[in-house]
Amino acid sequence: MGTGNGRAVKKSATKHGAVILCGGKSSRMGTAKALLPVGPELMLQRVVRIVGEVVAAENIVVVSAVGQPLPALPGNVLFATDARADRGPLEGLAAGMSALGDRVDVVYATSCDVPLLQPAFVERMFELIGADSPGGW
């Protein structure tokens, strides 16, 4: 089994990756969502931890705006920034997927403001894409 954030990650024939977007302006919220406390951790830390139960940390990319403050995250998580500011989540997805390159076969993408995310949901998304079955992606 591989490891993600110090936890066992289910081995798969397909290399899984994840992109976590946190570069939004949070204009309606008024404060950075990534830094909101959720229990004993901050929102982005929580989402990285949950995704890290399914995806090895070295295959997780956190995409933020240039100069955006981020909380402490596991050392082997990758970081990327939007090539062009204020272009929305598709720009962030492009930056995250570019950072992953060809090291993964499929990518789970999410925003950082999903504190109720469950590892089983992430696993199920990978199962549904069919990448682990013959004839899959």
Short mmCIF file of N, CA, C and O in Angstrom, two decimals:
data_model
loop_
_atom_site.label_atom_id
_atom_site.label_comp_id
_atom_site.label_asym_id
_atom_site.label_seq_id
_atom_site.Cartn_x
_atom_site.Cartn_y
_atom_site.Cartn_z
N MET A 1 0.83 -1.18 0.00
CA MET A 1 0.00 0.00 0.00
C MET A 1 0.87 1.24 0.00
O MET A 1 1.89 1.28 0.65
N GLY A 2 0.42 2.26 -0.70
CA GLY A 2 1.11 3.54 -0.68
C GLY A 2 0.71 4.32 0.56
O GLY A 2 -0.07 3.86 1.37
N THR A 3 1.29 5.49 0.72
CA THR A 3 0.90 6.30 1.86
C THR A 3 0.51 7.68 1.42
O THR A 3 1.08 8.23 0.48
N GLY A 4 -0.44 8.22 2.06
CA GLY A 4 -0.86 9.60 1.83
C GLY A 4 -1.07 10.25 3.18
O GLY A 4 -1.86 9.77 3.97
N ASN A 5 -0.29 11.25 3.48
CA ASN A 5 -0.41 11.94 4.76
C ASN A 5 -0.24 10.99 5.94
O ASN A 5 -0.92 11.11 6.94
N GLY A 6 0.63 9.99 5.80
CA GLY A 6 0.88 9.06 6.89
C GLY A 6 -0.14 7.95 7.02
O GLY A 6 -0.07 7.14 7.91
N ARG A 7 -1.11 7.88 6.13
CA ARG A 7 -2.14 6.84 6.20
C ARG A 7 -1.97 5.89 5.02
O ARG A 7 -1.43 6.26 3.99
N ALA A 8 -2.48 4.68 5.18
CA ALA A 8 -2.44 3.73 4.08
C ALA A 8 -3.41 4.18 3.00
O ALA A 8 -4.53 4.60 3.28
N VAL A 9 -2.97 4.11 1.75
CA VAL A 9 -3.80 4.46 0.61
C VAL A 9 -4.00 3.19 -0.20
O VAL A 9 -3.05 2.47 -0.48
N LYS A 10 -5.24 2.91 -0.56
CA LYS A 10 -5.58 1.72 -1.32
C LYS A 10 -4.79 1.68 -2.63
O LYS A 10 -4.78 2.64 -3.38
N LYS A 11 -4.09 0.57 -2.88
CA LYS A 11 -3.32 0.39 -4.12
C LYS A 11 -4.27 0.13 -5.27
O LYS A 11 -5.27 -0.53 -5.13
N SER A 12 -3.93 0.66 -6.41
CA SER A 12 -4.75 0.52 -7.59
C SER A 12 -3.84 0.36 -8.79
O SER A 12 -2.72 0.86 -8.80
N ALA A 13 -4.34 -0.31 -9.82
CA ALA A 13 -3.58 -0.41 -11.07
C ALA A 13 -3.48 0.95 -11.74
O ALA A 13 -2.57 1.22 -12.48
N THR A 14 -4.43 1.81 -11.44
CA THR A 14 -4.47 3.16 -12.00
C THR A 14 -3.87 4.12 -10.98
O THR A 14 -4.14 4.02 -9.80
N LYS A 15 -3.08 5.06 -11.46
CA LYS A 15 -2.48 6.05 -10.58
C LYS A 15 -3.47 7.21 -10.41
O LYS A 15 -3.80 7.90 -11.37
N HIS A 16 -3.93 7.39 -9.17
CA HIS A 16 -4.91 8.42 -8.86
C HIS A 16 -4.21 9.71 -8.44
O HIS A 16 -3.21 9.68 -7.74
N GLY A 17 -4.80 10.83 -8.84
CA GLY A 17 -4.33 12.13 -8.41
C GLY A 17 -5.51 12.98 -7.95
O GLY A 17 -6.66 12.60 -8.12
N ALA A 18 -5.19 14.12 -7.36
CA ALA A 18 -6.24 15.03 -6.91
C ALA A 18 -5.77 16.47 -7.07
O ALA A 18 -4.59 16.77 -6.87
N VAL A 19 -6.71 17.32 -7.42
CA VAL A 19 -6.48 18.76 -7.49
C VAL A 19 -7.47 19.40 -6.53
O VAL A 19 -8.68 19.17 -6.62
N ILE A 20 -6.95 20.20 -5.60
CA ILE A 20 -7.79 20.91 -4.64
C ILE A 20 -7.65 22.40 -4.91
O ILE A 20 -6.55 22.96 -4.80
N LEU A 21 -8.75 23.02 -5.31
CA LEU A 21 -8.75 24.44 -5.65
C LEU A 21 -9.07 25.29 -4.42
O LEU A 21 -10.05 25.03 -3.72
N CYS A 22 -8.24 26.30 -4.18
CA CYS A 22 -8.50 27.19 -3.04
C CYS A 22 -8.14 28.63 -3.36
O CYS A 22 -7.91 29.43 -2.46
N GLY A 23 -8.10 28.97 -4.64
CA GLY A 23 -7.66 30.30 -5.03
C GLY A 23 -8.75 31.33 -5.23
O GLY A 23 -8.47 32.42 -5.70
N GLY A 24 -9.97 31.01 -4.87
CA GLY A 24 -11.05 31.97 -5.06
C GLY A 24 -10.92 33.19 -4.17
O GLY A 24 -10.21 33.17 -3.16
N LYS A 25 -11.63 34.24 -4.51
CA LYS A 25 -11.55 35.50 -3.75
C LYS A 25 -12.36 35.47 -2.46
O LYS A 25 -12.18 36.32 -1.60
N SER A 26 -13.27 34.53 -2.31
CA SER A 26 -14.15 34.46 -1.13
C SER A 26 -14.86 35.79 -0.89
O SER A 26 -15.02 36.22 0.25
N SER A 27 -15.30 36.42 -1.97
CA SER A 27 -15.90 37.75 -1.85
C SER A 27 -17.21 37.73 -1.05
O SER A 27 -17.47 38.65 -0.27
N ARG A 28 -18.02 36.71 -1.20
CA ARG A 28 -19.27 36.64 -0.42
C ARG A 28 -18.98 36.30 1.04
O ARG A 28 -19.64 36.77 1.94
N MET A 29 -17.97 35.45 1.26
CA MET A 29 -17.62 35.02 2.61
C MET A 29 -16.90 36.14 3.38
O MET A 29 -17.07 36.28 4.58
N GLY A 30 -16.07 36.88 2.68
CA GLY A 30 -15.34 37.96 3.32
C GLY A 30 -14.03 37.54 3.96
O GLY A 30 -13.28 38.37 4.45
N THR A 31 -13.76 36.25 3.97
CA THR A 31 -12.51 35.72 4.51
C THR A 31 -12.15 34.47 3.73
O THR A 31 -13.01 33.83 3.14
N ALA A 32 -10.87 34.12 3.72
CA ALA A 32 -10.42 32.96 2.95
C ALA A 32 -11.02 31.67 3.49
O ALA A 32 -10.84 31.34 4.67
N LYS A 33 -11.75 30.96 2.64
CA LYS A 33 -12.38 29.71 3.06
C LYS A 33 -11.35 28.68 3.51
O LYS A 33 -11.59 27.92 4.44
N ALA A 34 -10.21 28.66 2.85
CA ALA A 34 -9.16 27.67 3.17
C ALA A 34 -8.70 27.79 4.60
O ALA A 34 -8.21 26.82 5.19
N LEU A 35 -8.84 28.97 5.21
CA LEU A 35 -8.33 29.22 6.55
C LEU A 35 -9.42 29.17 7.63
O LEU A 35 -9.14 29.42 8.80
N LEU A 36 -10.65 28.82 7.25
CA LEU A 36 -11.72 28.72 8.24
C LEU A 36 -11.50 27.51 9.14
O LEU A 36 -11.17 26.42 8.66
N PRO A 37 -11.70 27.67 10.45
CA PRO A 37 -11.55 26.53 11.35
C PRO A 37 -12.72 25.55 11.20
O PRO A 37 -13.87 25.96 11.10
N VAL A 38 -12.37 24.28 11.18
CA VAL A 38 -13.36 23.20 11.17
C VAL A 38 -12.88 22.20 12.22
O VAL A 38 -11.97 21.40 11.98
N GLY A 39 -13.44 22.29 13.40
CA GLY A 39 -12.94 21.46 14.49
C GLY A 39 -11.50 21.84 14.80
O GLY A 39 -11.16 23.03 14.82
N PRO A 40 -10.62 20.85 14.97
CA PRO A 40 -9.23 21.15 15.34
C PRO A 40 -8.31 21.52 14.18
O PRO A 40 -7.12 21.74 14.38
N GLU A 41 -8.86 21.60 12.97
CA GLU A 41 -8.02 21.91 11.80
C GLU A 41 -8.67 23.00 10.97
O GLU A 41 -9.81 23.37 11.19
N LEU A 42 -7.93 23.49 10.02
CA LEU A 42 -8.47 24.49 9.10
C LEU A 42 -9.07 23.78 7.89
O LEU A 42 -8.71 22.64 7.58
N MET A 43 -9.97 24.45 7.19
CA MET A 43 -10.74 23.84 6.10
C MET A 43 -9.82 23.14 5.08
O MET A 43 -10.05 21.99 4.73
N LEU A 44 -8.80 23.83 4.58
CA LEU A 44 -7.93 23.22 3.57
C LEU A 44 -7.18 22.03 4.15
O LEU A 44 -7.04 21.00 3.48
N GLN A 45 -6.71 22.13 5.38
CA GLN A 45 -6.03 20.99 6.01
C GLN A 45 -6.96 19.78 6.07
O GLN A 45 -6.54 18.65 5.80
N ARG A 46 -8.20 20.02 6.40
CA ARG A 46 -9.18 18.93 6.49
C ARG A 46 -9.39 18.25 5.15
O ARG A 46 -9.37 17.03 5.03
N VAL A 47 -9.59 19.06 4.10
CA VAL A 47 -9.85 18.49 2.78
C VAL A 47 -8.61 17.73 2.28
O VAL A 47 -8.74 16.63 1.74
N VAL A 48 -7.43 18.27 2.49
CA VAL A 48 -6.20 17.56 2.09
C VAL A 48 -6.10 16.24 2.86
O VAL A 48 -5.76 15.21 2.28
N ARG A 49 -6.39 16.25 4.14
CA ARG A 49 -6.34 15.02 4.94
C ARG A 49 -7.32 13.98 4.42
O ARG A 49 -6.98 12.80 4.26
N ILE A 50 -8.55 14.40 4.15
CA ILE A 50 -9.58 13.46 3.68
C ILE A 50 -9.20 12.89 2.31
O ILE A 50 -9.25 11.68 2.10
N VAL A 51 -8.82 13.75 1.38
CA VAL A 51 -8.42 13.28 0.04
C VAL A 51 -7.18 12.39 0.17
O VAL A 51 -7.06 11.38 -0.54
N GLY A 52 -6.30 12.72 1.12
CA GLY A 52 -5.09 11.94 1.33
C GLY A 52 -5.33 10.53 1.84
O GLY A 52 -4.42 9.71 1.85
N GLU A 53 -6.53 10.25 2.27
CA GLU A 53 -6.87 8.88 2.66
C GLU A 53 -7.11 7.99 1.45
O GLU A 53 -7.13 6.76 1.55
N VAL A 54 -7.25 8.61 0.27
CA VAL A 54 -7.51 7.87 -0.96
C VAL A 54 -6.38 8.06 -1.97
O VAL A 54 -6.04 7.14 -2.70
N VAL A 55 -5.81 9.24 -2.00
CA VAL A 55 -4.77 9.60 -2.98
C VAL A 55 -3.47 9.84 -2.22
O VAL A 55 -3.46 10.55 -1.21
N ALA A 56 -2.37 9.27 -2.71
CA ALA A 56 -1.07 9.51 -2.09
C ALA A 56 -0.76 11.00 -2.09
O ALA A 56 -1.02 11.71 -3.07
N ALA A 57 -0.23 11.51 -0.99
CA ALA A 57 0.01 12.95 -0.83
C ALA A 57 0.85 13.54 -1.96
O ALA A 57 0.61 14.66 -2.39
N GLU A 58 1.79 12.78 -2.48
CA GLU A 58 2.64 13.30 -3.55
C GLU A 58 1.89 13.44 -4.88
O GLU A 58 2.42 14.00 -5.84
N ASN A 59 0.64 12.96 -4.92
CA ASN A 59 -0.21 13.11 -6.10
C ASN A 59 -1.39 14.04 -5.85
O ASN A 59 -2.38 14.02 -6.57
N ILE A 60 -1.28 14.85 -4.78
CA ILE A 60 -2.28 15.87 -4.48
C ILE A 60 -1.67 17.23 -4.78
O ILE A 60 -0.57 17.54 -4.32
N VAL A 61 -2.39 18.04 -5.56
CA VAL A 61 -1.95 19.40 -5.87
C VAL A 61 -2.95 20.39 -5.27
O VAL A 61 -4.15 20.28 -5.53
N VAL A 62 -2.45 21.32 -4.50
CA VAL A 62 -3.26 22.42 -3.98
C VAL A 62 -2.99 23.63 -4.87
O VAL A 62 -1.84 24.04 -5.04
N VAL A 63 -4.05 24.16 -5.47
CA VAL A 63 -3.91 25.30 -6.38
C VAL A 63 -4.45 26.54 -5.68
O VAL A 63 -5.60 26.56 -5.25
N SER A 64 -3.60 27.55 -5.58
CA SER A 64 -3.97 28.79 -4.90
C SER A 64 -3.64 29.98 -5.78
O SER A 64 -2.95 29.85 -6.79
N ALA A 65 -4.10 31.15 -5.35
CA ALA A 65 -3.72 32.39 -6.02
C ALA A 65 -2.29 32.74 -5.62
O ALA A 65 -1.82 32.34 -4.54
N VAL A 66 -1.60 33.48 -6.45
CA VAL A 66 -0.25 33.92 -6.13
C VAL A 66 -0.29 34.74 -4.84
O VAL A 66 -1.12 35.63 -4.69
N GLY A 67 0.59 34.40 -3.89
CA GLY A 67 0.68 35.14 -2.64
C GLY A 67 -0.39 34.82 -1.62
O GLY A 67 -0.42 35.42 -0.54
N GLN A 68 -1.27 33.90 -1.92
CA GLN A 68 -2.36 33.55 -1.00
C GLN A 68 -1.79 32.82 0.21
O GLN A 68 -1.05 31.86 0.06
N PRO A 69 -2.14 33.23 1.42
CA PRO A 69 -1.67 32.50 2.61
C PRO A 69 -2.36 31.14 2.68
O PRO A 69 -3.56 31.02 2.44
N LEU A 70 -1.56 30.12 3.01
CA LEU A 70 -2.07 28.76 3.14
C LEU A 70 -1.65 28.21 4.49
O LEU A 70 -0.58 28.55 5.01
N PRO A 71 -2.45 27.32 5.07
CA PRO A 71 -2.06 26.70 6.34
C PRO A 71 -0.97 25.66 6.09
O PRO A 71 -0.71 25.28 4.95
N ALA A 72 -0.35 25.19 7.15
CA ALA A 72 0.64 24.12 7.04
C ALA A 72 -0.03 22.87 6.47
O ALA A 72 -1.14 22.51 6.88
N LEU A 73 0.64 22.25 5.52
CA LEU A 73 0.14 21.03 4.88
C LEU A 73 1.27 20.01 4.83
O LEU A 73 2.44 20.39 4.96
N PRO A 74 0.96 18.74 4.61
CA PRO A 74 2.02 17.73 4.53
C PRO A 74 3.07 18.11 3.49
O PRO A 74 2.74 18.66 2.43
N GLY A 75 4.33 17.85 3.81
CA GLY A 75 5.45 18.27 2.98
C GLY A 75 5.47 17.72 1.58
O GLY A 75 6.07 18.33 0.69
N ASN A 76 4.83 16.59 1.34
CA ASN A 76 4.89 16.01 0.00
C ASN A 76 3.69 16.38 -0.88
O ASN A 76 3.58 15.92 -2.01
N VAL A 77 2.80 17.24 -0.38
CA VAL A 77 1.72 17.76 -1.21
C VAL A 77 2.33 18.76 -2.18
O VAL A 77 3.23 19.53 -1.84
N LEU A 78 1.86 18.75 -3.43
CA LEU A 78 2.35 19.68 -4.45
C LEU A 78 1.55 20.98 -4.40
O LEU A 78 0.39 20.98 -3.98
N PHE A 79 2.16 22.05 -4.86
CA PHE A 79 1.50 23.35 -4.91
C PHE A 79 1.60 23.93 -6.31
O PHE A 79 2.61 23.74 -6.98
N ALA A 80 0.56 24.64 -6.72
CA ALA A 80 0.56 25.32 -8.01
C ALA A 80 -0.23 26.61 -7.85
O ALA A 80 -1.02 26.76 -6.92
N THR A 81 0.00 27.53 -8.77
CA THR A 81 -0.77 28.77 -8.79
C THR A 81 -1.31 28.96 -10.21
O THR A 81 -0.76 28.43 -11.17
N ASP A 82 -2.37 29.73 -10.30
CA ASP A 82 -2.95 30.03 -11.60
C ASP A 82 -1.92 30.76 -12.46
O ASP A 82 -1.24 31.67 -11.99
N ALA A 83 -1.81 30.37 -13.71
CA ALA A 83 -0.90 31.06 -14.64
C ALA A 83 -1.39 32.48 -14.89
O ALA A 83 -0.59 33.41 -15.04
N ARG A 84 -2.72 32.64 -14.93
CA ARG A 84 -3.33 33.97 -15.14
C ARG A 84 -4.38 34.18 -14.06
O ARG A 84 -5.29 33.36 -13.92
N ALA A 85 -4.26 35.26 -13.33
CA ALA A 85 -5.18 35.54 -12.22
C ALA A 85 -6.59 35.85 -12.70
O ALA A 85 -6.79 36.30 -13.82
N ASP A 86 -7.54 35.61 -11.81
CA ASP A 86 -8.94 35.99 -12.02
C ASP A 86 -9.59 35.34 -13.23
O ASP A 86 -10.45 35.93 -13.88
N ARG A 87 -9.18 34.12 -13.55
CA ARG A 87 -9.76 33.41 -14.70
C ARG A 87 -10.69 32.28 -14.26
O ARG A 87 -11.18 31.54 -15.10
N GLY A 88 -10.90 32.12 -12.97
CA GLY A 88 -11.86 31.14 -12.49
C GLY A 88 -11.30 29.75 -12.27
O GLY A 88 -10.10 29.51 -12.43
N PRO A 89 -12.18 28.82 -11.91
CA PRO A 89 -11.74 27.48 -11.55
C PRO A 89 -11.13 26.67 -12.70
O PRO A 89 -10.30 25.80 -12.45
N LEU A 90 -11.50 26.95 -13.93
CA LEU A 90 -10.89 26.19 -15.03
C LEU A 90 -9.40 26.50 -15.14
O LEU A 90 -8.60 25.61 -15.46
N GLU A 91 -9.01 27.73 -14.86
CA GLU A 91 -7.59 28.09 -14.84
C GLU A 91 -6.88 27.30 -13.74
O GLU A 91 -5.78 26.81 -13.93
N GLY A 92 -7.53 27.18 -12.60
CA GLY A 92 -6.96 26.40 -11.50
C GLY A 92 -6.84 24.92 -11.83
O GLY A 92 -5.84 24.28 -11.51
N LEU A 93 -7.86 24.38 -12.47
CA LEU A 93 -7.79 22.97 -12.88
C LEU A 93 -6.64 22.75 -13.86
O LEU A 93 -5.90 21.77 -13.75
N ALA A 94 -6.47 23.67 -14.79
CA ALA A 94 -5.37 23.54 -15.75
C ALA A 94 -4.03 23.58 -15.03
O ALA A 94 -3.13 22.78 -15.33
N ALA A 95 -3.88 24.48 -14.06
CA ALA A 95 -2.63 24.57 -13.30
C ALA A 95 -2.37 23.30 -12.51
O ALA A 95 -1.25 22.78 -12.48
N GLY A 96 -3.41 22.77 -11.87
CA GLY A 96 -3.26 21.56 -11.08
C GLY A 96 -2.92 20.35 -11.92
O GLY A 96 -2.03 19.56 -11.58
N MET A 97 -3.61 20.20 -13.03
CA MET A 97 -3.34 19.05 -13.90
C MET A 97 -1.97 19.17 -14.54
O MET A 97 -1.28 18.16 -14.73
N SER A 98 -1.56 20.36 -14.86
CA SER A 98 -0.22 20.57 -15.41
C SER A 98 0.84 20.18 -14.38
O SER A 98 1.85 19.55 -14.72
N ALA A 99 0.61 20.52 -13.11
CA ALA A 99 1.57 20.16 -12.05
C ALA A 99 1.66 18.65 -11.88
O ALA A 99 2.74 18.11 -11.58
N LEU A 100 0.56 17.95 -12.06
CA LEU A 100 0.57 16.48 -11.95
C LEU A 100 1.23 15.83 -13.16
O LEU A 100 1.82 14.76 -13.05
N GLY A 101 1.12 16.47 -14.32
CA GLY A 101 1.74 15.93 -15.53
C GLY A 101 1.24 14.53 -15.81
O GLY A 101 0.05 14.23 -15.65
N ASP A 102 2.16 13.66 -16.18
CA ASP A 102 1.78 12.28 -16.52
C ASP A 102 2.02 11.31 -15.37
O ASP A 102 2.03 10.11 -15.56
N ARG A 103 2.17 11.85 -14.16
CA ARG A 103 2.41 10.97 -13.01
C ARG A 103 1.15 10.24 -12.55
O ARG A 103 1.22 9.32 -11.75
N VAL A 104 -0.05 10.68 -13.02
CA VAL A 104 -1.31 10.03 -12.66
C VAL A 104 -2.13 9.76 -13.91
O VAL A 104 -1.91 10.37 -14.96
N ASP A 105 -3.08 8.84 -13.77
CA ASP A 105 -3.96 8.48 -14.89
C ASP A 105 -5.32 9.18 -14.81
O ASP A 105 -5.90 9.51 -15.84
N VAL A 106 -5.83 9.37 -13.61
CA VAL A 106 -7.12 10.02 -13.40
C VAL A 106 -6.99 11.00 -12.23
O VAL A 106 -6.18 10.80 -11.34
N VAL A 107 -7.83 12.04 -12.27
CA VAL A 107 -7.74 13.09 -11.26
C VAL A 107 -9.12 13.35 -10.65
O VAL A 107 -10.10 13.50 -11.38
N TYR A 108 -9.16 13.41 -9.34
CA TYR A 108 -10.35 13.87 -8.62
C TYR A 108 -10.12 15.35 -8.34
O TYR A 108 -9.08 15.73 -7.80
N ALA A 109 -11.06 16.21 -8.72
CA ALA A 109 -10.93 17.64 -8.50
C ALA A 109 -12.02 18.10 -7.54
O ALA A 109 -13.17 17.66 -7.63
N THR A 110 -11.64 19.00 -6.64
CA THR A 110 -12.58 19.54 -5.67
C THR A 110 -12.16 20.95 -5.27
O THR A 110 -11.02 21.35 -5.48
N SER A 111 -13.08 21.65 -4.66
CA SER A 111 -12.73 22.92 -4.05
C SER A 111 -12.29 22.63 -2.62
O SER A 111 -12.40 21.50 -2.14
N CYS A 112 -11.80 23.65 -1.94
CA CYS A 112 -11.35 23.44 -0.56
C CYS A 112 -12.48 23.59 0.44
O CYS A 112 -12.30 23.29 1.62
N ASP A 113 -13.66 24.04 0.00
CA ASP A 113 -14.74 24.31 0.94
C ASP A 113 -15.78 23.18 0.99
O ASP A 113 -16.97 23.41 0.85
N VAL A 114 -15.27 21.99 1.21
CA VAL A 114 -16.14 20.81 1.32
C VAL A 114 -15.81 20.05 2.62
O VAL A 114 -15.30 18.93 2.59
N PRO A 115 -16.11 20.65 3.77
CA PRO A 115 -15.71 20.03 5.04
C PRO A 115 -16.39 18.69 5.32
O PRO A 115 -15.88 17.91 6.13
N LEU A 116 -17.48 18.41 4.65
CA LEU A 116 -18.19 17.14 4.88
C LEU A 116 -17.80 16.06 3.87
O LEU A 116 -18.40 14.98 3.86
N LEU A 117 -16.80 16.32 3.05
CA LEU A 117 -16.31 15.33 2.09
C LEU A 117 -15.93 14.05 2.83
O LEU A 117 -15.38 14.09 3.93
N GLN A 118 -16.21 12.92 2.20
CA GLN A 118 -15.89 11.61 2.79
C GLN A 118 -14.95 10.85 1.86
O GLN A 118 -15.13 10.88 0.64
N PRO A 119 -13.96 10.14 2.41
CA PRO A 119 -13.06 9.35 1.57
C PRO A 119 -13.81 8.36 0.67
O PRO A 119 -13.42 8.15 -0.47
N ALA A 120 -14.89 7.79 1.18
CA ALA A 120 -15.66 6.82 0.38
C ALA A 120 -16.22 7.46 -0.88
O ALA A 120 -16.32 6.81 -1.93
N PHE A 121 -16.58 8.74 -0.82
CA PHE A 121 -17.08 9.44 -2.00
C PHE A 121 -15.98 9.56 -3.04
O PHE A 121 -16.20 9.31 -4.23
N VAL A 122 -14.79 9.95 -2.60
CA VAL A 122 -13.66 10.08 -3.53
C VAL A 122 -13.35 8.72 -4.16
O VAL A 122 -13.17 8.62 -5.38
N GLU A 123 -13.31 7.67 -3.34
CA GLU A 123 -13.07 6.32 -3.87
C GLU A 123 -14.13 5.95 -4.90
O GLU A 123 -13.82 5.39 -5.95
N ARG A 124 -15.38 6.25 -4.60
CA ARG A 124 -16.47 5.90 -5.51
C ARG A 124 -16.36 6.63 -6.84
O ARG A 124 -16.65 6.05 -7.89
N MET A 125 -15.92 7.87 -6.82
CA MET A 125 -15.73 8.61 -8.07
C MET A 125 -14.68 7.92 -8.94
O MET A 125 -14.86 7.78 -10.15
N PHE A 126 -13.60 7.46 -8.32
CA PHE A 126 -12.59 6.73 -9.09
C PHE A 126 -13.15 5.41 -9.62
O PHE A 126 -12.88 5.02 -10.75
N GLU A 127 -13.95 4.72 -8.81
CA GLU A 127 -14.57 3.48 -9.27
C GLU A 127 -15.50 3.72 -10.45
O GLU A 127 -15.50 2.97 -11.42
N LEU A 128 -16.29 4.76 -10.38
CA LEU A 128 -17.28 5.04 -11.42
C LEU A 128 -16.65 5.41 -12.76
O LEU A 128 -17.24 5.17 -13.81
N ILE A 129 -15.48 5.99 -12.71
CA ILE A 129 -14.84 6.34 -13.98
C ILE A 129 -14.39 5.08 -14.71
O ILE A 129 -14.16 5.09 -15.91
N GLY A 130 -14.29 3.98 -13.96
CA GLY A 130 -13.98 2.70 -14.59
C GLY A 130 -12.52 2.52 -14.96
O GLY A 130 -12.17 1.65 -15.73
N ALA A 131 -11.66 3.35 -14.41
CA ALA A 131 -10.25 3.30 -14.79
C ALA A 131 -9.55 2.04 -14.34
O ALA A 131 -8.53 1.66 -14.90
N ASP A 132 -10.08 1.37 -13.31
CA ASP A 132 -9.43 0.16 -12.80
C ASP A 132 -9.93 -1.12 -13.48
O ASP A 132 -9.44 -2.18 -13.24
N SER A 133 -10.93 -0.97 -14.34
CA SER A 133 -11.48 -2.17 -14.98
C SER A 133 -10.94 -2.30 -16.40
O SER A 133 -10.59 -1.31 -17.03
N PRO A 134 -10.87 -3.51 -16.91
CA PRO A 134 -10.42 -3.69 -18.30
C PRO A 134 -11.31 -2.88 -19.24
O PRO A 134 -12.52 -2.85 -19.09
N GLY A 135 -10.69 -2.20 -20.15
CA GLY A 135 -11.44 -1.38 -21.09
C GLY A 135 -11.77 0.00 -20.56
O GLY A 135 -12.41 0.78 -21.22
N GLY A 136 -11.33 0.29 -19.30
CA GLY A 136 -11.55 1.62 -18.72
C GLY A 136 -10.64 2.62 -19.39
O GLY A 136 -9.99 2.35 -20.39
N TRP A 137 -10.61 3.82 -18.86
CA TRP A 137 -9.80 4.89 -19.43
C TRP A 137 -8.43 4.38 -19.64
O TRP A 137 -7.62 4.66 -20.33
#
